[in-house]
Structures are given as structure tokens and as C-alpha cells.
């Protein structure tokens, strides 16, 4: 045990660490009630067609408004949701909210509008019925699966990939589109393109942001765009923050883009204002 190995060797739980573990447990407990307490919401970041700068579709991004801590970033609470298994319930909630929103926008603005949602690989594991539940839910509400794109982060797709692939294929058959998020940051990016039947890849913002300063990142971006174009996969560049990045992406033939330079994630109300003024779906 720790004692017999001598003092000072086993600092598993320093005071700081204990606080952070306690903090995690507290946050997980708070997260457990976040749905019923109506603390979760979705914001929508438009995805633009680069050549026309018109809205192409929207990505739903989850927000947690904690009653005492304020806004907590999904980068902080999604890992807790995954660790605790709450990601299933939260993921189902996100799915249903986004479906209802896209159905509404289809009625109001354009009957072919689409929304992307972020999903965790855990939602496709064998121990959950989520994918089947989603399809049943869509059928019950008479909603078109083609209104949805499922984004999945590639670096977590490493494990259990046969099952994940099988379920993604089934969802794709129903009409949903599949997108690999944060492309280029995982381990076997290129092999996934062959293994998975995907519709989109999203170039991770780290490449886009370094593109104008680092010629290697520019080359990697160009290679991803060329490769995707040749494979018939649509490309979305994430994290566009400058005119220069826009121009470089346009020049290399990247079709779609997303980023603060174009628009930040917006509330439903803000998004609707934008839809009414700048969209290829404008009626
Ligand atoms: P992501 O799916 O790659 O989403 C892009 C993130 O980059 C978003 O952060 C977005 O607000 C931010 N972003 C957009 N444009 C720019 C830009 O120009 N510059 C910079 N620096 N950032 C930009 P957000 O909303 O904090 O989400 C972080 C991550 O949390 C997402 O990354 C996604 O992986 C995860 N996430 C968000 N919502 C959900 C959800 O409903 N389910 C799951 N499983 N994950 C989610
Ligand atoms: Mg995403
Ligand atoms: Mg991501
Ligand atoms: Mg990303």
C-alpha cells in the first residue's frame, strides 16, 4: 500500500485534486437535473457556402446555464456527461430539440433546411438504444430524417468502431447525413474515410487558424480539401476568423465554412433574424 512504500511516493489525492474530484461529482449531480430544471439550451451557428456567403445550414451547440456557476462550456461538461453516462439522456434531448427546431424552420423558411447535431461515440455503443429510439421518434412525429446531420468526433471513434459504423450506416440509410468533426486531429483520419461512409468532413479549426501563418498547415488544409472533393465528400472549414482565411479557403476550393468571421453561435431569435436577411433559402 501507499504507506509501506514510503511517504511522499503516493500523492494520488493532493488537496487540489480532491477538490477537483469533489467538484466533478457535484457537477455531475447538477447535470443530472439540468434537463428537468430546463438549464440546457441550444444555440445555432450558421454554416455558410463560401462562394456566395449565404447560409447553407446550421450546427446546434449545447449550452448549460448553471444556476450558481453561470454558463458552463460544453468542452467542460460533455466529458462529465460521457463519464457518468448522462450523455445518452442529454444526447436524446439534443436530438429531439434540434428536430423540432429544424421542422419549424422548414415550415417557416425552406422545406429543405438542415441542422447538424454533435454526438458522442458513446451514443452508438451496443448498450444504448438511442439510434433506434431516434428513428422511432422521427416516425412518430412524422419528421424527415434528411433534415439531420450527425457530427461525430473522429478521435473517439477508435474503439468499438464496428458497432458504431454499423449504426451510423443504418442512420444514413434512413436519410441522415454523417459528418466527421474536428477532422485531422485524431489518429487515423485517412483510414476512416474509407471505413465510414460519410457525407461531410469538418477541417478542425486548429488547421484553419494556423493556415495563414504556417505553410505546413496551409498544405494540410489544401490536401484535405482536394482529397475530400475527389472522394465526393463535402468539406466544411471550422473556425474561420479572418478575411485572409476566407480567401485562402475559397482559393483552394473549400465549399463550406463556419467561424466567428462569418457568424458566432446564435440564439433561435438571432438566427431567425439572419435567416430572414441573408440566406440562399430566402423566399
Ligand atoms: P465542435 O462541434 O467542433 O464545435 C465548434 C466549436 O468551436 C464550438 O464551441 C463553437 O462555438 C466554436 N467556434 C465556432 N467558430 C469559431 C471560431 O471562429 N473560433 C473559435 N475559436 N471557435 C469557434 P462550443 O460551442 O464551445 O462547443 C465545443 C465542443 O463541444 C463542440 O466542438 C462539440 O465537440 C462539443 N459539443 C457541443 N454541443 C454538443 C452536443 O450537443 N453534444 C455533444 N456530444 N458535444 C457537443
Ligand atoms: Mg461539431
Ligand atoms: Mg468537436
Ligand atoms: Mg470542431
Short mmCIF file of C-alpha atoms and ligand atoms in Angstrom, two decimals:
data_model
loop_
_atom_site.label_atom_id
_atom_site.label_comp_id
_atom_site.label_asym_id
_atom_site.label_seq_id
_atom_site.Cartn_x
_atom_site.Cartn_y
_atom_site.Cartn_z
CA UNK A 1 0.00 0.00 0.00
CA UNK A 2 0.90 3.63 -0.10
CA UNK A 3 2.13 3.68 3.49
CA UNK A 4 4.68 0.88 3.21
CA UNK A 5 6.12 2.35 0.06
CA UNK A 6 7.25 5.36 2.00
CA UNK A 7 5.88 8.79 2.49
CA UNK A 8 5.92 11.17 -0.41
CA UNK A 9 5.61 8.48 -3.08
CA UNK A 10 1.87 8.25 -3.38
CA UNK A 11 0.29 11.63 -3.74
CA UNK A 12 -2.77 10.37 -5.58
CA UNK A 13 -5.02 12.86 -3.85
CA UNK A 14 -3.45 16.21 -3.23
CA UNK A 15 -5.83 18.78 -1.71
CA UNK A 16 -6.21 20.38 -5.14
CA UNK A 17 -7.06 17.10 -6.78
CA UNK A 18 -9.56 16.20 -4.09
CA UNK A 19 -11.28 19.50 -4.68
CA UNK A 20 -11.42 18.86 -8.36
CA UNK A 21 -12.80 15.34 -7.93
CA UNK A 22 -15.39 16.67 -5.49
CA UNK A 23 -16.13 19.38 -7.97
CA UNK A 24 -16.68 16.83 -10.71
CA UNK A 25 -19.03 14.79 -8.55
CA UNK A 26 -21.01 17.89 -7.64
CA UNK A 27 -21.19 18.97 -11.27
CA UNK A 28 -22.32 15.52 -12.40
CA UNK A 29 -25.10 15.64 -9.80
CA UNK A 30 -26.12 19.07 -11.01
CA UNK A 31 -26.03 17.86 -14.59
CA UNK A 32 -28.37 15.02 -13.68
CA UNK A 33 -31.10 17.59 -13.04
CA UNK A 34 -30.14 20.03 -15.76
CA UNK A 35 -32.72 18.76 -18.27
CA UNK A 36 -35.68 18.75 -15.89
CA UNK A 37 -34.61 22.12 -14.48
CA UNK A 38 -34.54 23.48 -18.03
CA UNK A 39 -30.94 24.62 -17.72
CA UNK A 40 -29.90 23.25 -21.11
CA UNK A 41 -30.42 25.08 -24.37
CA UNK A 42 -29.19 25.01 -27.92
CA UNK A 43 -27.58 27.81 -29.87
CA UNK A 44 -27.15 27.61 -33.62
CA UNK A 45 -24.08 28.53 -35.61
CA UNK A 46 -24.70 29.01 -39.32
CA UNK A 47 -22.61 27.09 -41.83
CA UNK A 48 -22.10 29.17 -44.96
CA UNK A 49 -21.47 28.42 -48.59
CA UNK A 50 -18.10 30.14 -49.05
CA UNK A 51 -18.58 31.37 -52.62
CA UNK A 52 -21.90 33.11 -52.00
CA UNK A 53 -21.61 33.71 -48.24
CA UNK A 54 -25.18 32.51 -47.92
CA UNK A 55 -26.39 30.30 -45.08
CA UNK A 56 -26.18 26.67 -46.04
CA UNK A 57 -27.31 25.01 -42.80
CA UNK A 58 -26.90 25.29 -39.02
CA UNK A 59 -24.97 23.46 -36.31
CA UNK A 60 -26.68 23.05 -32.94
CA UNK A 61 -24.35 23.66 -29.98
CA UNK A 62 -25.33 22.80 -26.44
CA UNK A 63 -25.26 25.34 -23.61
CA UNK A 64 -25.61 24.72 -19.87
CA UNK A 65 -26.77 27.63 -17.81
CA UNK A 66 -25.86 26.53 -14.28
CA UNK A 67 -27.99 28.26 -11.60
CA UNK A 68 -24.98 29.36 -9.49
CA UNK A 69 -21.92 28.94 -11.71
CA UNK A 70 -23.32 30.61 -14.80
CA UNK A 71 -22.57 29.37 -18.28
CA UNK A 72 -20.52 26.18 -18.41
CA UNK A 73 -18.80 25.30 -21.68
CA UNK A 74 -19.61 22.00 -23.41
CA UNK A 75 -15.86 21.35 -23.54
CA UNK A 76 -16.08 21.11 -19.75
CA UNK A 77 -19.38 19.30 -19.21
CA UNK A 78 -19.58 16.92 -22.18
CA UNK A 79 -16.69 14.84 -20.75
CA UNK A 80 -18.61 14.67 -17.43
CA UNK A 81 -21.74 13.62 -19.28
CA UNK A 82 -19.76 10.90 -21.02
CA UNK A 83 -18.09 9.72 -17.86
CA UNK A 84 -21.41 9.48 -15.98
CA UNK A 85 -23.48 8.00 -18.79
CA UNK A 86 -25.73 11.09 -18.79
CA UNK A 87 -24.64 11.71 -22.38
CA UNK A 88 -27.35 9.29 -23.55
CA UNK A 89 -30.21 11.22 -21.97
CA UNK A 90 -28.67 14.58 -22.87
CA UNK A 91 -27.93 13.41 -26.40
CA UNK A 92 -31.53 12.27 -26.87
CA UNK A 93 -32.72 15.65 -25.61
CA UNK A 94 -30.43 17.47 -28.08
CA UNK A 95 -31.67 15.23 -30.88
CA UNK A 96 -35.34 15.95 -30.17
CA UNK A 97 -34.87 19.70 -29.65
CA UNK A 98 -32.89 20.04 -32.87
CA UNK A 99 -35.50 18.01 -34.78
CA UNK A 100 -38.33 20.20 -33.54
CA UNK A 101 -36.34 23.33 -34.43
CA UNK A 102 -35.48 22.16 -37.93
CA UNK A 103 -39.09 21.15 -38.55
CA UNK A 104 -40.16 24.64 -37.52
CA UNK A 105 -37.56 26.33 -39.73
CA UNK A 106 -38.56 24.09 -42.62
CA UNK A 107 -42.14 25.28 -42.28
CA UNK A 108 -41.14 28.93 -41.85
CA UNK A 109 -38.20 29.37 -44.22
CA UNK A 110 -37.37 26.47 -46.51
CA UNK A 111 -38.58 22.91 -46.77
CA UNK A 112 -35.05 21.58 -47.28
CA UNK A 113 -33.31 23.25 -44.36
CA UNK A 114 -30.92 21.09 -42.31
CA UNK A 115 -29.40 21.10 -38.84
CA UNK A 116 -26.25 19.32 -37.67
CA UNK A 117 -26.02 17.98 -34.15
CA UNK A 118 -22.93 16.86 -32.26
CA UNK A 119 -22.92 13.34 -30.97
CA UNK A 120 -20.63 11.30 -28.79
CA UNK A 121 -19.45 7.87 -29.97
CA UNK A 122 -20.95 6.51 -26.73
CA UNK A 123 -24.40 7.17 -28.20
CA UNK A 124 -23.78 4.48 -30.81
CA UNK A 125 -22.48 1.77 -28.50
CA UNK A 126 -24.26 -1.57 -28.14
CA UNK A 127 -25.50 -0.73 -24.63
CA UNK A 128 -27.83 2.01 -25.83
CA UNK A 129 -31.00 2.05 -27.92
CA UNK A 130 -30.57 5.70 -28.88
CA UNK A 131 -30.23 5.33 -32.67
CA UNK A 132 -33.32 3.12 -32.85
CA UNK A 133 -35.18 5.47 -30.48
CA UNK A 134 -34.34 8.44 -32.72
CA UNK A 135 -35.78 6.73 -35.76
CA UNK A 136 -38.93 5.75 -33.88
CA UNK A 137 -39.27 9.28 -32.54
CA UNK A 138 -38.92 10.77 -36.04
CA UNK A 139 -41.55 8.37 -37.39
CA UNK A 140 -43.92 9.18 -34.53
CA UNK A 141 -43.60 12.91 -35.18
CA UNK A 142 -43.65 12.43 -38.96
CA UNK A 143 -40.34 14.23 -39.37
CA UNK A 144 -37.88 13.72 -42.19
CA UNK A 145 -34.56 12.10 -41.19
CA UNK A 146 -33.00 14.03 -44.07
CA UNK A 147 -33.26 17.20 -42.01
CA UNK A 148 -30.49 15.98 -39.70
CA UNK A 149 -26.75 15.66 -39.94
CA UNK A 150 -24.96 13.76 -37.20
CA UNK A 151 -21.50 15.04 -36.35
CA UNK A 152 -19.15 12.65 -34.64
CA UNK A 153 -15.64 13.38 -33.44
CA UNK A 154 -13.21 11.06 -35.10
CA UNK A 155 -10.59 10.56 -32.41
CA UNK A 156 -13.07 8.86 -30.14
CA UNK A 157 -14.28 6.61 -32.90
CA UNK A 158 -11.21 4.44 -32.38
CA UNK A 159 -12.92 1.99 -30.05
CA UNK A 160 -15.92 -0.22 -30.79
CA UNK A 161 -15.82 1.06 -34.31
CA UNK A 162 -17.61 -1.90 -35.97
CA UNK A 163 -20.72 -1.30 -33.90
CA UNK A 164 -20.52 2.46 -34.39
CA UNK A 165 -20.05 2.03 -38.11
CA UNK A 166 -23.00 -0.34 -38.37
CA UNK A 167 -25.29 2.05 -36.54
CA UNK A 168 -24.12 5.07 -38.49
CA UNK A 169 -24.76 3.15 -41.72
CA UNK A 170 -28.29 2.37 -40.56
CA UNK A 171 -28.99 6.01 -39.71
CA UNK A 172 -27.51 7.09 -43.03
CA UNK A 173 -29.82 4.67 -44.81
CA UNK A 174 -32.76 6.41 -43.16
CA UNK A 175 -31.66 9.66 -44.81
CA UNK A 176 -29.49 11.35 -42.20
CA UNK A 177 -26.11 12.68 -43.19
CA UNK A 178 -22.94 11.85 -41.32
CA UNK A 179 -20.12 14.28 -40.67
CA UNK A 180 -16.69 13.75 -39.15
CA UNK A 181 -15.95 16.61 -36.78
CA UNK A 182 -12.52 18.04 -35.91
CA UNK A 183 -11.01 16.21 -38.86
CA UNK A 184 -7.25 15.88 -38.79
CA UNK A 185 -6.86 15.87 -35.02
CA UNK A 186 -7.42 12.16 -34.44
CA UNK A 187 -5.20 9.20 -35.10
CA UNK A 188 -6.17 7.55 -38.34
CA UNK A 189 -8.02 10.25 -40.18
CA UNK A 190 -7.36 8.90 -43.63
CA UNK A 191 -8.34 5.31 -42.97
CA UNK A 192 -11.69 6.42 -41.52
CA UNK A 193 -12.60 7.97 -44.81
CA UNK A 194 -12.52 4.51 -46.32
CA UNK A 195 -14.10 2.68 -43.40
CA UNK A 196 -17.00 5.01 -42.79
CA UNK A 197 -19.50 6.16 -45.36
CA UNK A 198 -19.60 9.82 -44.63
CA UNK A 199 -21.11 12.89 -46.25
CA UNK A 200 -19.01 15.65 -44.70
CA UNK A 201 -15.72 16.26 -43.10
CA UNK A 202 -15.05 19.30 -40.99
CA UNK A 203 -11.48 20.54 -41.03
CA UNK A 204 -10.52 21.23 -37.44
CA UNK A 205 -10.18 24.87 -36.55
CA UNK A 206 -6.57 24.45 -35.44
CA UNK A 207 -5.53 23.98 -39.10
CA UNK A 208 -7.66 26.83 -40.34
CA UNK A 209 -6.34 29.19 -37.70
CA UNK A 210 -2.68 28.47 -38.41
CA UNK A 211 -3.16 28.37 -42.16
CA UNK A 212 -2.10 31.95 -42.86
CA UNK A 213 0.98 31.77 -40.63
CA UNK A 214 2.24 28.25 -41.21
CA UNK A 215 2.71 26.92 -44.74
CA UNK A 216 2.52 23.31 -43.50
CA UNK A 217 -1.00 23.89 -42.17
CA UNK A 218 -1.94 25.53 -45.44
CA UNK A 219 -0.70 22.48 -47.33
CA UNK A 220 -2.55 20.09 -44.99
CA UNK A 221 -5.77 22.07 -45.47
CA UNK A 222 -5.40 22.04 -49.23
CA UNK A 223 -4.70 18.30 -49.22
CA UNK A 224 -7.81 17.63 -47.11
CA UNK A 225 -9.96 19.72 -49.46
CA UNK A 226 -8.60 18.04 -52.60
CA UNK A 227 -8.94 14.58 -51.11
CA UNK A 228 -12.49 15.16 -49.91
CA UNK A 229 -13.54 16.70 -53.24
CA UNK A 230 -12.16 13.68 -55.11
CA UNK A 231 -13.88 11.26 -52.74
CA UNK A 232 -17.18 13.09 -53.16
CA UNK A 233 -17.21 14.21 -49.52
CA UNK A 234 -18.34 17.76 -48.76
CA UNK A 235 -15.85 19.86 -46.77
CA UNK A 236 -16.59 22.42 -44.07
CA UNK A 237 -13.77 24.53 -42.65
CA UNK A 238 -14.25 25.32 -38.95
CA UNK A 239 -13.05 28.34 -37.03
CA UNK A 240 -12.71 30.93 -39.79
CA UNK A 241 -11.73 34.16 -38.04
CA UNK A 242 -10.27 36.36 -40.78
CA UNK A 243 -10.79 37.63 -44.31
CA UNK A 244 -7.45 36.12 -45.24
CA UNK A 245 -8.54 32.65 -44.11
CA UNK A 246 -11.77 33.07 -46.09
CA UNK A 247 -9.82 33.95 -49.22
CA UNK A 248 -7.35 31.08 -48.83
CA UNK A 249 -10.21 28.59 -48.37
CA UNK A 250 -12.06 29.99 -51.36
CA UNK A 251 -8.90 29.71 -53.49
CA UNK A 252 -8.33 26.10 -52.54
CA UNK A 253 -11.90 25.14 -53.46
CA UNK A 254 -13.31 24.63 -49.99
CA UNK A 255 -17.08 24.81 -50.40
CA UNK A 256 -18.40 25.47 -46.90
CA UNK A 257 -17.22 27.37 -43.86
CA UNK A 258 -18.07 28.24 -40.31
CA UNK A 259 -16.46 30.65 -37.88
CA UNK A 260 -16.69 33.87 -35.92
CA UNK A 261 -15.75 35.89 -39.01
CA UNK A 262 -18.98 34.67 -40.63
CA UNK A 263 -21.22 34.34 -37.57
CA UNK A 264 -21.00 33.28 -33.94
CA UNK A 265 -23.35 30.70 -32.43
CA UNK A 266 -26.75 32.44 -32.23
CA UNK A 267 -29.91 32.16 -30.20
CA UNK A 268 -33.01 31.00 -32.08
CA UNK A 269 -34.21 34.58 -32.27
CA UNK A 270 -30.88 35.89 -33.64
CA UNK A 271 -30.70 33.02 -36.09
CA UNK A 272 -34.16 33.79 -37.41
CA UNK A 273 -33.22 37.42 -37.97
CA UNK A 274 -30.25 36.27 -40.01
CA UNK A 275 -32.36 33.72 -41.92
CA UNK A 276 -34.74 36.45 -42.88
CA UNK A 277 -31.97 38.62 -44.34
CA UNK A 278 -29.10 36.52 -45.66
CA UNK A 279 -29.87 33.09 -46.94
CA UNK A 280 -29.97 31.11 -50.09
CA UNK A 281 -33.30 29.90 -48.78
CA UNK A 282 -34.68 33.40 -48.78
CA UNK A 283 -38.20 33.32 -50.12
P1 LIG B 1 -17.37 21.44 -32.30
O1 LIG B 1 -18.51 20.58 -32.64
O2 LIG B 1 -16.12 21.26 -33.07
O3 LIG B 1 -17.93 22.91 -32.40
C1 LIG B 1 -17.15 24.03 -32.75
C2 LIG B 1 -16.78 24.85 -31.54
O4 LIG B 1 -15.98 25.94 -31.98
C3 LIG B 1 -17.96 25.49 -30.83
O5 LIG B 1 -17.60 25.62 -29.46
C4 LIG B 1 -18.04 26.86 -31.48
O6 LIG B 1 -18.67 27.83 -30.68
C5 LIG B 1 -16.57 27.17 -31.64
N1 LIG B 1 -16.30 28.09 -32.74
C6 LIG B 1 -17.04 28.36 -33.82
N2 LIG B 1 -16.45 29.25 -34.62
C7 LIG B 1 -15.28 29.57 -34.04
C8 LIG B 1 -14.20 30.45 -34.36
O7 LIG B 1 -14.19 31.13 -35.38
N3 LIG B 1 -13.14 30.48 -33.50
C9 LIG B 1 -13.11 29.74 -32.36
N4 LIG B 1 -12.04 29.84 -31.58
N5 LIG B 1 -14.11 28.90 -32.01
C10 LIG B 1 -15.17 28.81 -32.84
P2 LIG B 1 -18.58 25.18 -28.29
O8 LIG B 1 -19.98 25.57 -28.60
O9 LIG B 1 -17.96 25.65 -27.03
O10 LIG B 1 -18.52 23.59 -28.34
C11 LIG B 1 -17.33 22.90 -28.07
C12 LIG B 1 -17.46 21.45 -28.39
O11 LIG B 1 -18.38 20.81 -27.50
C13 LIG B 1 -18.01 21.16 -29.78
O12 LIG B 1 -16.97 21.27 -30.73
C14 LIG B 1 -18.50 19.75 -29.61
O13 LIG B 1 -17.45 18.82 -29.75
C15 LIG B 1 -18.98 19.74 -28.16
N6 LIG B 1 -20.45 19.87 -28.15
C16 LIG B 1 -21.22 20.99 -28.25
N7 LIG B 1 -22.53 20.69 -28.22
C17 LIG B 1 -22.60 19.33 -28.09
C18 LIG B 1 -23.69 18.38 -28.02
O14 LIG B 1 -24.87 18.72 -28.11
N8 LIG B 1 -23.33 17.08 -27.89
C19 LIG B 1 -22.03 16.65 -27.82
N9 LIG B 1 -21.78 15.33 -27.69
N10 LIG B 1 -21.00 17.50 -27.93
C20 LIG B 1 -21.27 18.83 -28.04
MG1 LIG B 2 -19.41 19.98 -34.32
MG1 LIG B 3 -15.85 18.50 -31.61
MG1 LIG B 4 -14.76 21.02 -34.24
#
